[in-house]
Coordinates of C-alpha atoms in Angstrom, one line a residue:
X1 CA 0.0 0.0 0.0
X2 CA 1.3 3.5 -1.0
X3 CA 0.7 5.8 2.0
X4 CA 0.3 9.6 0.5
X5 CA 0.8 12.4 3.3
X6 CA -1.2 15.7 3.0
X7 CA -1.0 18.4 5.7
X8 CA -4.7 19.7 7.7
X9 CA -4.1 22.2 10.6
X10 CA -4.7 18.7 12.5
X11 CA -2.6 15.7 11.5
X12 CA -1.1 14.1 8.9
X13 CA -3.8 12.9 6.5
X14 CA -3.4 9.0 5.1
X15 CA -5.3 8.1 2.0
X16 CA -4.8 4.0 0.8
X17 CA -4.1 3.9 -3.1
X18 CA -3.9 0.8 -5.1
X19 CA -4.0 -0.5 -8.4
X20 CA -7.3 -0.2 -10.6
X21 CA -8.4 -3.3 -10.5
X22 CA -6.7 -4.8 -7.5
X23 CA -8.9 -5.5 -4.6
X24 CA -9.6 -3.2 -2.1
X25 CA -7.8 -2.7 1.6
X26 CA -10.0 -2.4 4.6
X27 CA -8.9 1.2 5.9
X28 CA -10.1 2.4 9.2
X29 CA -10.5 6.0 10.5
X30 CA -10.6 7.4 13.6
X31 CA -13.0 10.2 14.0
X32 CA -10.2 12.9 14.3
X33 CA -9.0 11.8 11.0
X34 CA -12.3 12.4 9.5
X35 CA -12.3 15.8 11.2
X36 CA -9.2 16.3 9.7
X37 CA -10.3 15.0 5.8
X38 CA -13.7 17.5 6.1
X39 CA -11.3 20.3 7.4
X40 CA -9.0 20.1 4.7
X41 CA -11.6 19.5 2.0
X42 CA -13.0 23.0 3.1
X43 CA -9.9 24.7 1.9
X44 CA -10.9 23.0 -1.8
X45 CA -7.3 21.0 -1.9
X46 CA -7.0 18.1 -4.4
X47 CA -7.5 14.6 -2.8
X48 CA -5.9 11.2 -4.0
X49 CA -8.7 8.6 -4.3
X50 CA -9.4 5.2 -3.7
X51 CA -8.9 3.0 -6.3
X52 CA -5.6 4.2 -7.6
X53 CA -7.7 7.5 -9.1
X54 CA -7.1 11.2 -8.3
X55 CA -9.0 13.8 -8.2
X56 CA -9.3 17.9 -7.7
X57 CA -12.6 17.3 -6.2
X58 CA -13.6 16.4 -2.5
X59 CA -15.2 12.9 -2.0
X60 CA -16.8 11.2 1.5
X61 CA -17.8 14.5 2.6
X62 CA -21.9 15.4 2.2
X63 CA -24.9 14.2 4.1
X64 CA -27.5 12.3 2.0
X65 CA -30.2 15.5 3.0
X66 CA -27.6 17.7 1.3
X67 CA -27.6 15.1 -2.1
X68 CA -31.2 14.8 -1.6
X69 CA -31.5 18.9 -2.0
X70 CA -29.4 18.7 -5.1
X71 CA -31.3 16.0 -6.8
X72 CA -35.1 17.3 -5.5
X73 CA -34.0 21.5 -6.9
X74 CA -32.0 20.3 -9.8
X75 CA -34.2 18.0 -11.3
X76 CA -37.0 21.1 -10.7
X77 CA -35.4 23.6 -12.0
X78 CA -36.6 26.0 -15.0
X79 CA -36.3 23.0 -17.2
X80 CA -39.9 21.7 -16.2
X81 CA -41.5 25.2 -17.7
X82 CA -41.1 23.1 -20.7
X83 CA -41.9 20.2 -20.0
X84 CA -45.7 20.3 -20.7
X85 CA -44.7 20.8 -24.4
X86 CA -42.4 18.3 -24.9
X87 CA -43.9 15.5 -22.6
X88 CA -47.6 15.5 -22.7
X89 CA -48.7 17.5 -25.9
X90 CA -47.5 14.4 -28.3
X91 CA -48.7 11.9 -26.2
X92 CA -52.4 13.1 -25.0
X93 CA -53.3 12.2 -21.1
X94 CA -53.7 9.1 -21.2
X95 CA -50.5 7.6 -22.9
X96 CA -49.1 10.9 -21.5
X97 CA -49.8 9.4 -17.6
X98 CA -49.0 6.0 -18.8
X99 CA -45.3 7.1 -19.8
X100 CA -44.8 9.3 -17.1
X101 CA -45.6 6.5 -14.7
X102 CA -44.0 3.7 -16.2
X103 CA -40.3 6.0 -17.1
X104 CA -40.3 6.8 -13.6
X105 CA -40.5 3.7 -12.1
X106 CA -37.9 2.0 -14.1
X107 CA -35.7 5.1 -13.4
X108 CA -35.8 4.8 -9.9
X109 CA -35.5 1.4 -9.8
X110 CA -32.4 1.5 -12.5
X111 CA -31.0 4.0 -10.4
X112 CA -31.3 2.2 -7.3
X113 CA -29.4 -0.6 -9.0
X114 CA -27.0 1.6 -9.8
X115 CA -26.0 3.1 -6.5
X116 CA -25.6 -0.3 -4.9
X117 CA -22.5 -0.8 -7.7
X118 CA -20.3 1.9 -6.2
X119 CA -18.5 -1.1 -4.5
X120 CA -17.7 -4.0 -6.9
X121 CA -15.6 -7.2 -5.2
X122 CA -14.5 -4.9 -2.5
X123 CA -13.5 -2.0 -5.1
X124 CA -14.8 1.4 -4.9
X125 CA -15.8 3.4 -8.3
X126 CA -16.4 7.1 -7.8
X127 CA -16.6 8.0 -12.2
X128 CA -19.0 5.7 -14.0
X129 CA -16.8 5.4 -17.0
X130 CA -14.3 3.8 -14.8
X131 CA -16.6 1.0 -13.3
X132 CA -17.7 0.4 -17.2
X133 CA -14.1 0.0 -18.0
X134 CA -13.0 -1.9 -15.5
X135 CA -15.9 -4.6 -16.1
X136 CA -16.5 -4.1 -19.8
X137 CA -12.9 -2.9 -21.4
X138 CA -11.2 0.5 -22.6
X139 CA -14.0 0.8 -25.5
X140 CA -16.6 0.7 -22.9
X141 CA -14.6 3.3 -20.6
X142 CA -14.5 6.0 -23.7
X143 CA -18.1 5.0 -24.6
X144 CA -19.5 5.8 -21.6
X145 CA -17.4 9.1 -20.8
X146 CA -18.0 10.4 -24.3
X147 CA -21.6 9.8 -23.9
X148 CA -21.7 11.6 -20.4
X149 CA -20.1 14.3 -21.8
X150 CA -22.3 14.8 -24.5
X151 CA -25.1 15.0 -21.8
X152 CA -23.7 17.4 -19.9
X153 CA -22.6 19.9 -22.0
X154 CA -26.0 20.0 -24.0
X155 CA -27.6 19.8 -20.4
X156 CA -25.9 23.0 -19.9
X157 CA -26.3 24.6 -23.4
X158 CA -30.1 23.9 -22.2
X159 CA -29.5 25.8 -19.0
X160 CA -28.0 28.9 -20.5
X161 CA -30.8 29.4 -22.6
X162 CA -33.3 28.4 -20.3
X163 CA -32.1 31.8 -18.1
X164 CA -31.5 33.3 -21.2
X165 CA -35.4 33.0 -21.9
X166 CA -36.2 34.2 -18.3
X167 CA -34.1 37.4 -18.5
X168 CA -35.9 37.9 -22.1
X169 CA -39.1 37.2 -20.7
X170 CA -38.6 39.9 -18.1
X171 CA -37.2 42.7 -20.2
X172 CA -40.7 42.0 -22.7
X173 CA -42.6 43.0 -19.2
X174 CA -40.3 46.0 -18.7
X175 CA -40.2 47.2 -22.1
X176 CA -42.0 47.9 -25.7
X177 CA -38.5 47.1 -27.6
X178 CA -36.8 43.6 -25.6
X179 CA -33.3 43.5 -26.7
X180 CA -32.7 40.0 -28.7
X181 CA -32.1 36.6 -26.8
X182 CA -28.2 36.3 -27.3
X183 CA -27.7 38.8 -25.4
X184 CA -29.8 37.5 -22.4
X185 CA -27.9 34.2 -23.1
X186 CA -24.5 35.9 -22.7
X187 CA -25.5 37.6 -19.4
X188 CA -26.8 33.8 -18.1
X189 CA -22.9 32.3 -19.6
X190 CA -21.2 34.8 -17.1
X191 CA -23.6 34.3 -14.3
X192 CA -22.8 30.6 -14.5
X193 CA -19.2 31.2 -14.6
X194 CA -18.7 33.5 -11.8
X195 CA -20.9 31.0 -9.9
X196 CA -18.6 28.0 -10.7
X197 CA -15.3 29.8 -10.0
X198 CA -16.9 30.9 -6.1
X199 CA -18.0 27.6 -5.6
X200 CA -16.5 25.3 -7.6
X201 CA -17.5 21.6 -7.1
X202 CA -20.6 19.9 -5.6
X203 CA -19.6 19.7 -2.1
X204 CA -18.7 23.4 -1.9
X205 CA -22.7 24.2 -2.6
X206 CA -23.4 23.5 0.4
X207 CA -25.8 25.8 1.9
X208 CA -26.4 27.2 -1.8
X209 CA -28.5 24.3 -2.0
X210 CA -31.0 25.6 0.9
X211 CA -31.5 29.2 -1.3
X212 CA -31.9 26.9 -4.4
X213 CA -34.6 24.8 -2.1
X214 CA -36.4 28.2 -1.4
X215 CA -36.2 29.4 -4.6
X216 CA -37.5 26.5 -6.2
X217 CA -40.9 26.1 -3.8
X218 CA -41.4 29.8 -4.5
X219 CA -41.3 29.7 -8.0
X220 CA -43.1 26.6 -8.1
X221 CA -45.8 27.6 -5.9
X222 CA -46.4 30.9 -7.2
X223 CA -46.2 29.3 -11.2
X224 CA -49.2 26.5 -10.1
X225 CA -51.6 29.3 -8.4
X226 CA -51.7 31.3 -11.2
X227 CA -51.6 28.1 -13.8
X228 CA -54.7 26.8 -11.9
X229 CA -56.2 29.8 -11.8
X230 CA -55.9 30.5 -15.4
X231 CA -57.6 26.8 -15.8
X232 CA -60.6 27.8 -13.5
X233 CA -61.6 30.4 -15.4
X234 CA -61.3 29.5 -18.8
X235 CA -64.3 30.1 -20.6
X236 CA -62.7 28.1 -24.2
X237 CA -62.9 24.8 -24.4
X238 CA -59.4 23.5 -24.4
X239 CA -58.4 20.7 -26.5
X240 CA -55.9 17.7 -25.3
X241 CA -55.7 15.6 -28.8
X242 CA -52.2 15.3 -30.1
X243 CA -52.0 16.3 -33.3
X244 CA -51.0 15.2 -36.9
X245 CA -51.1 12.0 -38.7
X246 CA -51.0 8.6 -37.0
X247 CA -47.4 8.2 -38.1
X248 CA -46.4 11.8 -37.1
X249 CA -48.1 11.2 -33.8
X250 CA -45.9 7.7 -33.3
X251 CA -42.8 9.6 -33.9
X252 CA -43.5 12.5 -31.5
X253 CA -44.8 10.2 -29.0
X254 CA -41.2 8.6 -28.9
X255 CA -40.0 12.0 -28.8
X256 CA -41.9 12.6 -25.5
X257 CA -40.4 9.7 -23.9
X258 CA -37.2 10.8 -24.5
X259 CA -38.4 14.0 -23.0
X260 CA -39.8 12.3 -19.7
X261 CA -36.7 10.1 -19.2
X262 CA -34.2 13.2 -19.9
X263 CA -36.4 14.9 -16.8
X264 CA -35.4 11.9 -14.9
X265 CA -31.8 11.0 -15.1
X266 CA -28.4 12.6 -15.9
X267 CA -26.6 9.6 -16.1
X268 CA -24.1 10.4 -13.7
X269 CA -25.3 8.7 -10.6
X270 CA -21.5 7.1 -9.4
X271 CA -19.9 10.9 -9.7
X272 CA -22.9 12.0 -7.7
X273 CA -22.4 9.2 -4.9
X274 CA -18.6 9.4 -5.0
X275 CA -19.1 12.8 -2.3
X276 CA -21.3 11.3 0.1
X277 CA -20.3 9.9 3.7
X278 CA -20.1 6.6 4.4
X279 CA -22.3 4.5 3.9
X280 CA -22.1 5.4 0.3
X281 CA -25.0 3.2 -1.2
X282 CA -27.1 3.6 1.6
X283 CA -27.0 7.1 1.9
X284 CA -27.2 7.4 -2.2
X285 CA -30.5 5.4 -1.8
X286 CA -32.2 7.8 0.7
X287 CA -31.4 10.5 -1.4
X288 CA -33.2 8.7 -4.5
X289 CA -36.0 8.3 -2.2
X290 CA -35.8 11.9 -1.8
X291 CA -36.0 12.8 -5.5
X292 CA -38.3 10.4 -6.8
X293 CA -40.9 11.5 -4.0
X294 CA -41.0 15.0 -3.3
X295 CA -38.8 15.9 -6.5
X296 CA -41.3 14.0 -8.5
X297 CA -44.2 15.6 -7.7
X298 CA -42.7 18.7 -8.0
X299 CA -41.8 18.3 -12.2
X300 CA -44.3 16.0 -12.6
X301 CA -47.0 17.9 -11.2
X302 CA -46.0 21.4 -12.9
X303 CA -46.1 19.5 -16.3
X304 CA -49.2 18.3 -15.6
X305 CA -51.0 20.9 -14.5
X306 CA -49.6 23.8 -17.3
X307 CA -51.4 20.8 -19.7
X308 CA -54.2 20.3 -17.8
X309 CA -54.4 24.5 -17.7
X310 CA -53.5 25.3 -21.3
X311 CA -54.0 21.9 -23.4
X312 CA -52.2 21.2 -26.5
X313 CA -51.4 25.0 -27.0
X314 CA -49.1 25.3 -24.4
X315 CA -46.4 27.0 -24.9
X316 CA -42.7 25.6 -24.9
X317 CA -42.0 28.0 -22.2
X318 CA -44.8 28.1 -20.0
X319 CA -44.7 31.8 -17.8
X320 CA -45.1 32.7 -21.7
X321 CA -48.9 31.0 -21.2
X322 CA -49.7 33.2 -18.1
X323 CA -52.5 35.7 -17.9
X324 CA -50.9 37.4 -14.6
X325 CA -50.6 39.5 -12.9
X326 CA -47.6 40.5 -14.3
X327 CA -45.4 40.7 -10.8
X328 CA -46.2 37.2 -11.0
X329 CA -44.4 36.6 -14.3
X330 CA -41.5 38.9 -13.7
X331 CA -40.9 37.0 -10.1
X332 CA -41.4 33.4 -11.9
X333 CA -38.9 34.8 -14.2
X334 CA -36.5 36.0 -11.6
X335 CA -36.9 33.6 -9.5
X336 CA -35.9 30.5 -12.7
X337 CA -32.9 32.3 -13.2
X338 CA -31.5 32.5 -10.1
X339 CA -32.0 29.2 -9.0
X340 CA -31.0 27.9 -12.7
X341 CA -27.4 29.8 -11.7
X342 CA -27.6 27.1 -8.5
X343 CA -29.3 23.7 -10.4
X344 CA -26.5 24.0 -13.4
X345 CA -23.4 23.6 -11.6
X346 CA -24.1 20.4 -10.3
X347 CA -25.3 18.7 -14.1
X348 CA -21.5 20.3 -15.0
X349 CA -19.9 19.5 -11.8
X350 CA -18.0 16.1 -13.7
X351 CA -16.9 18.3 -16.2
X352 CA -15.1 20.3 -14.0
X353 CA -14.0 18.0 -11.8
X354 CA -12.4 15.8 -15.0
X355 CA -10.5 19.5 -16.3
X356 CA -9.7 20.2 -12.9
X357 CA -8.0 17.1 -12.4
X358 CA -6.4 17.4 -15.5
X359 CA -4.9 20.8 -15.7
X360 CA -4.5 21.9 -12.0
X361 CA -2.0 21.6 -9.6
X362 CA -3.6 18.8 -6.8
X363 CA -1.3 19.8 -3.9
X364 CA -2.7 22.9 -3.7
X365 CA -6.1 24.5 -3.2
X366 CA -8.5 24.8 -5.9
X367 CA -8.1 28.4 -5.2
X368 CA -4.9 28.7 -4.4
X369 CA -2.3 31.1 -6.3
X370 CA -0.9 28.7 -8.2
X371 CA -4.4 27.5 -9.4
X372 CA -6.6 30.5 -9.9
X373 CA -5.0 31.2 -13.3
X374 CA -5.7 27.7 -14.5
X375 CA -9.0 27.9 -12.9
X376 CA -9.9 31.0 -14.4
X377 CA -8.9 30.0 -17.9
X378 CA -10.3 26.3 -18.3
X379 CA -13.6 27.2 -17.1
X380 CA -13.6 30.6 -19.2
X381 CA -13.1 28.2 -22.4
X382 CA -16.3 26.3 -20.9
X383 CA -18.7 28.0 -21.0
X384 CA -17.8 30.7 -23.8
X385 CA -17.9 27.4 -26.1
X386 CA -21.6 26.4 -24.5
X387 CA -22.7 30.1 -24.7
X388 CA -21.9 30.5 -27.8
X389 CA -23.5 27.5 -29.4
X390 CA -26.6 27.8 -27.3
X391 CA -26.8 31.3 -28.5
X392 CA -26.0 30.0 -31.8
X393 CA -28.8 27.3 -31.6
X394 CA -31.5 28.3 -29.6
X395 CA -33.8 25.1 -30.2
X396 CA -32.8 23.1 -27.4
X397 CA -36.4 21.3 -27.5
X398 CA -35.3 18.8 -30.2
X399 CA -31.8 18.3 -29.3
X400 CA -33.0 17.3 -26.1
X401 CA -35.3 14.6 -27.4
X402 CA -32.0 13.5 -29.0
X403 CA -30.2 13.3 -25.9
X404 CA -32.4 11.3 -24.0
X405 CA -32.9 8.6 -26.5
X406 CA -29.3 8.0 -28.2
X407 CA -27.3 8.6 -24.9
X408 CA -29.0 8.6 -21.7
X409 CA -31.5 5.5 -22.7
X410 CA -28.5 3.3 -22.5
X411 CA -26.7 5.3 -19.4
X412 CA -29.7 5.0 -17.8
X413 CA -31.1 1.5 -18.1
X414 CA -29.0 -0.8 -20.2
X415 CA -26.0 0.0 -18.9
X416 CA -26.6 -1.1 -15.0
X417 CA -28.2 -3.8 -16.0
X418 CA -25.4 -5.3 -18.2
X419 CA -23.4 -4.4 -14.5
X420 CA -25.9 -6.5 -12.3
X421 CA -25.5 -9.4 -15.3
X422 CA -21.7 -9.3 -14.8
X423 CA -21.1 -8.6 -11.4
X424 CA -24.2 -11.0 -9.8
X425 CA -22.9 -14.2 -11.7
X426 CA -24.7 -16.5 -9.0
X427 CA -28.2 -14.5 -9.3
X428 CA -31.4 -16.6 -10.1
X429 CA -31.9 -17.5 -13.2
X430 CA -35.3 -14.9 -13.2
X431 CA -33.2 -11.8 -12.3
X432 CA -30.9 -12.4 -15.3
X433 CA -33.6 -13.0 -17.1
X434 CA -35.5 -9.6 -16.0
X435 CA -32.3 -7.6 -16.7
X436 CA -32.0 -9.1 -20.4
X437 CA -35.6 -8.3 -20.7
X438 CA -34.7 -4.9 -19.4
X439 CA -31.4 -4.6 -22.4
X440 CA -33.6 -5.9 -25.0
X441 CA -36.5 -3.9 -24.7
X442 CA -34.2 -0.5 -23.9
X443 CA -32.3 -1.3 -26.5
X444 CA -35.2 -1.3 -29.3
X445 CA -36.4 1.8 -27.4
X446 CA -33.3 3.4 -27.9
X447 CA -33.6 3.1 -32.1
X448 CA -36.9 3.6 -31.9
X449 CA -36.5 7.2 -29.9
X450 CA -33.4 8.4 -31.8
X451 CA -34.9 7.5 -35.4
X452 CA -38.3 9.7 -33.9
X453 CA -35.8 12.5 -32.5
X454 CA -33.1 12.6 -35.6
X455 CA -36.9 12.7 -38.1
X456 CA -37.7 15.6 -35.6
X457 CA -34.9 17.5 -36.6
X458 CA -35.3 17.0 -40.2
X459 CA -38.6 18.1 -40.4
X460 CA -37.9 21.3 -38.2
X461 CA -34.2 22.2 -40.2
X462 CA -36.0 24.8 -42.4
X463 CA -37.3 26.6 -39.3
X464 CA -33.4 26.5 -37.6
X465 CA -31.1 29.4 -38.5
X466 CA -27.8 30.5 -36.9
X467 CA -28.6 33.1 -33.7
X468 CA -32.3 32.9 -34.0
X469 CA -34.2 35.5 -31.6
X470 CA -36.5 32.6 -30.4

């Protein structure tokens, strides 16, 4: 065992590092020396890992409630005001409920399984490219990192526009002559940057995540009081039929389910888990019970009600659908951005923690002298690249349909169940055949949602051009 020594005002820290796939060593700590890890963690310095992996990035640190915060505001965040759209207009209510039902259950579940694969025979995995590596080969490790980080930078594209839209939305209040959307979407690029230079990885949050939870009940309260109300007293009859031809609706119905499983899962459940305390799976599963309860029936229920409220016609951004009173719109609006600033960083976090890793110096401080400049300049690149194509390509709405069915289908579902296949060789012969059941019918899902999303984009090309004021 190679014994790595790292100062703390306290002791002498010891961190166990062995080979990738060697088993692991049974390391016990006293509760000084935990004291001593959180302590140092604080200052932002880089960590060696478990596993023979090293990271920028702080890991055994967070309570589950903290996690659980993370997962309930992110998954809420502005991205639901869209959700009505994308989710339930293609698919009507009844196939609309069916889907939402059914892609949440087999998330959760999938995502459960997940979670209790942070420890393989005795080895920890904190990156999920490296527990698809180790198990499946180097293809499999690229595979699955390219993938996530296809997610996750379109994920934040979709985030800069989102506030983008919100800022927009509330200069149109202010004003007879709103200023165009790139503009908006440049303001939202430097907000997120500042943000993820002050606080720059997922355990530095911290009591952000309590402003994000207030933020996110206010918005969403003061978004379904006027949403109802606007369904109460509408005197037209609304109409819940999707619409075009039977093939047309097919296709956009497999474009929804994209939708509902993209509102679900980011695919990056092991980075997540890699910064909770001990008991890693255990506390990974509470915080899943956290988001597919409360967090549910927050996204769900907006989505359901701005369709129940507005019907087919709803708008792609729904404070766009809302009759009033305008402080209501302008504080929706406020409100989405702000906590958008909060919700991003931690579907980005992996990113930055893989640069950081990469480029900094890890025996000193993430903000440290040494680092700052390096800091400064790899996240600058960031997000002027994801600005400027999101301001670019303001049509997130299809490209997001792409996203969940060619990547974060097989992330999602297929992926832990080929694990569980591997991994539980003795299972019964019914759970290996539940989890082929699961491959096989994910897998035909998976053509069937990108051929639907890809036919999308086609049919939509002549209405896409180059910094669009959408």
């Amino acid at each position: 065992m190679i014994i790595i020594f790292k100062r703390t005002p306290i002791l002498v820290r010891l961190y166990p590092i062995y080979n990738h796939r060697s088993k692991a060593i049974d390391v016990l700590k006293s509760e000084t020396e935990q004291k001593g890890n959180m302590e140092g963690d604080l200052k932002g310095g880089g960590l060696a890992l478990e596993s023979g992996l090293v990271s920028a990035h702080t890991i055994d640190r967070d309570s589950w409630r903290q996690v659980g915060l993370l997962l309930v505001t992110g998954y809420s965040c502005g991205y639901i005001l869209s959700f009505s759209n994308l989710m339930l207009v293609p698919l009507g209510w009844t196939w609309g409920i069916i889907s939402l039902i059914m892609v949440a259950v087999f998330t959760a579940y999938s995502s459960w399984l997940l979670a209790g694969f942070h420890f393989v025979n005795g080895q920890r995995f904190i990156r999920y490219r490296d527990l698809m590596g180790s198990l499946f080969g180097q293809e499999m490790f690229y595979l699955t990192w390219v993938a996530q980080v296809l997610i996750l930078l379109i994920t934040n594209m979709g985030f800069i526009l989102l506030g983008g839209r919100a800022l927009k939305e509330i200069n149109e209040d202010f004003g007879d002559t709103p200023l165009r959307l790139q503009y908006f979407i440049m303001i939202t690029g430097a907000a997120y940057f500042v943000f993820s230079i002050l606080v720059p990885t997922i355990s530095s949050m911290g009591k952000w995540l309590y402003l994000s939870t207030v933020l996110t009940f206010t918005y969403i309260v003061i978004l379904l009081a006027v949403v109802i109300k606007d369904g109460l007293k509408s005197n037209r009859v609304i109409d819940y039929e999707a619409r075009g031809n039977n093939a047309s609706k097919i296709f956009n119905g497999f474009c929804a389910i994209s939708a509902i499983i993209a509102c679900n899962a980011a695919g990056i459940i092991p980075e997540i888990q890699s910064t909770l305390r001990m008991p890693a799976v255990k506390n990974m599963r509470k915080a899943l019970h956290l988001q597919f309860s409360v967090g549910l029936a927050f996204y769900y229920g907006v989505s359901i009600a701005g369709y129940w409220a507005y019907g087919s016609s709803v708008s792609e951004y729904l404070p766009a659908d809302l009759s009033g009173p305008k402080w209501a719109r302008i504080l929706i609006n406020s409100v989405v951005f702000s906590q958008s600033i909060i919700s991003q960083h931690a579907f980005i976090a992996p990113v930055h923690e893989a640069l950081d890793t990469k480029f900094l110096k890890l025996d000193k401080g993430i903000h440290s002298r040494e680092n700052i400049k390096r800091l400064l300049s790899v996240r600058a690149l960031l997000f002027t690249v994801n600005t400027l194509v999101a301001a670019a390509l303001p049509f997130m709405g299809d490209f997001v349909n792409l996203l969940g069915s060619f990547l974060l289908i097989p992330l999602t579902f297929l992926f832990p169940s080929m694990i569980f296949i591997k991994v539980k060789r003795e299972a019964a012969k019914i759970e290996k055949v539940w989890h082929w059941a699961i491959i096989v019918v994910f897998s035909l899902l998976t053509v069937a949602t990108t051929v639907a999303a890809v036919r999308l984009i086609v049919n939509n090309v002549a209405k896409y051009y180059l910094f669009a004021d959408t």
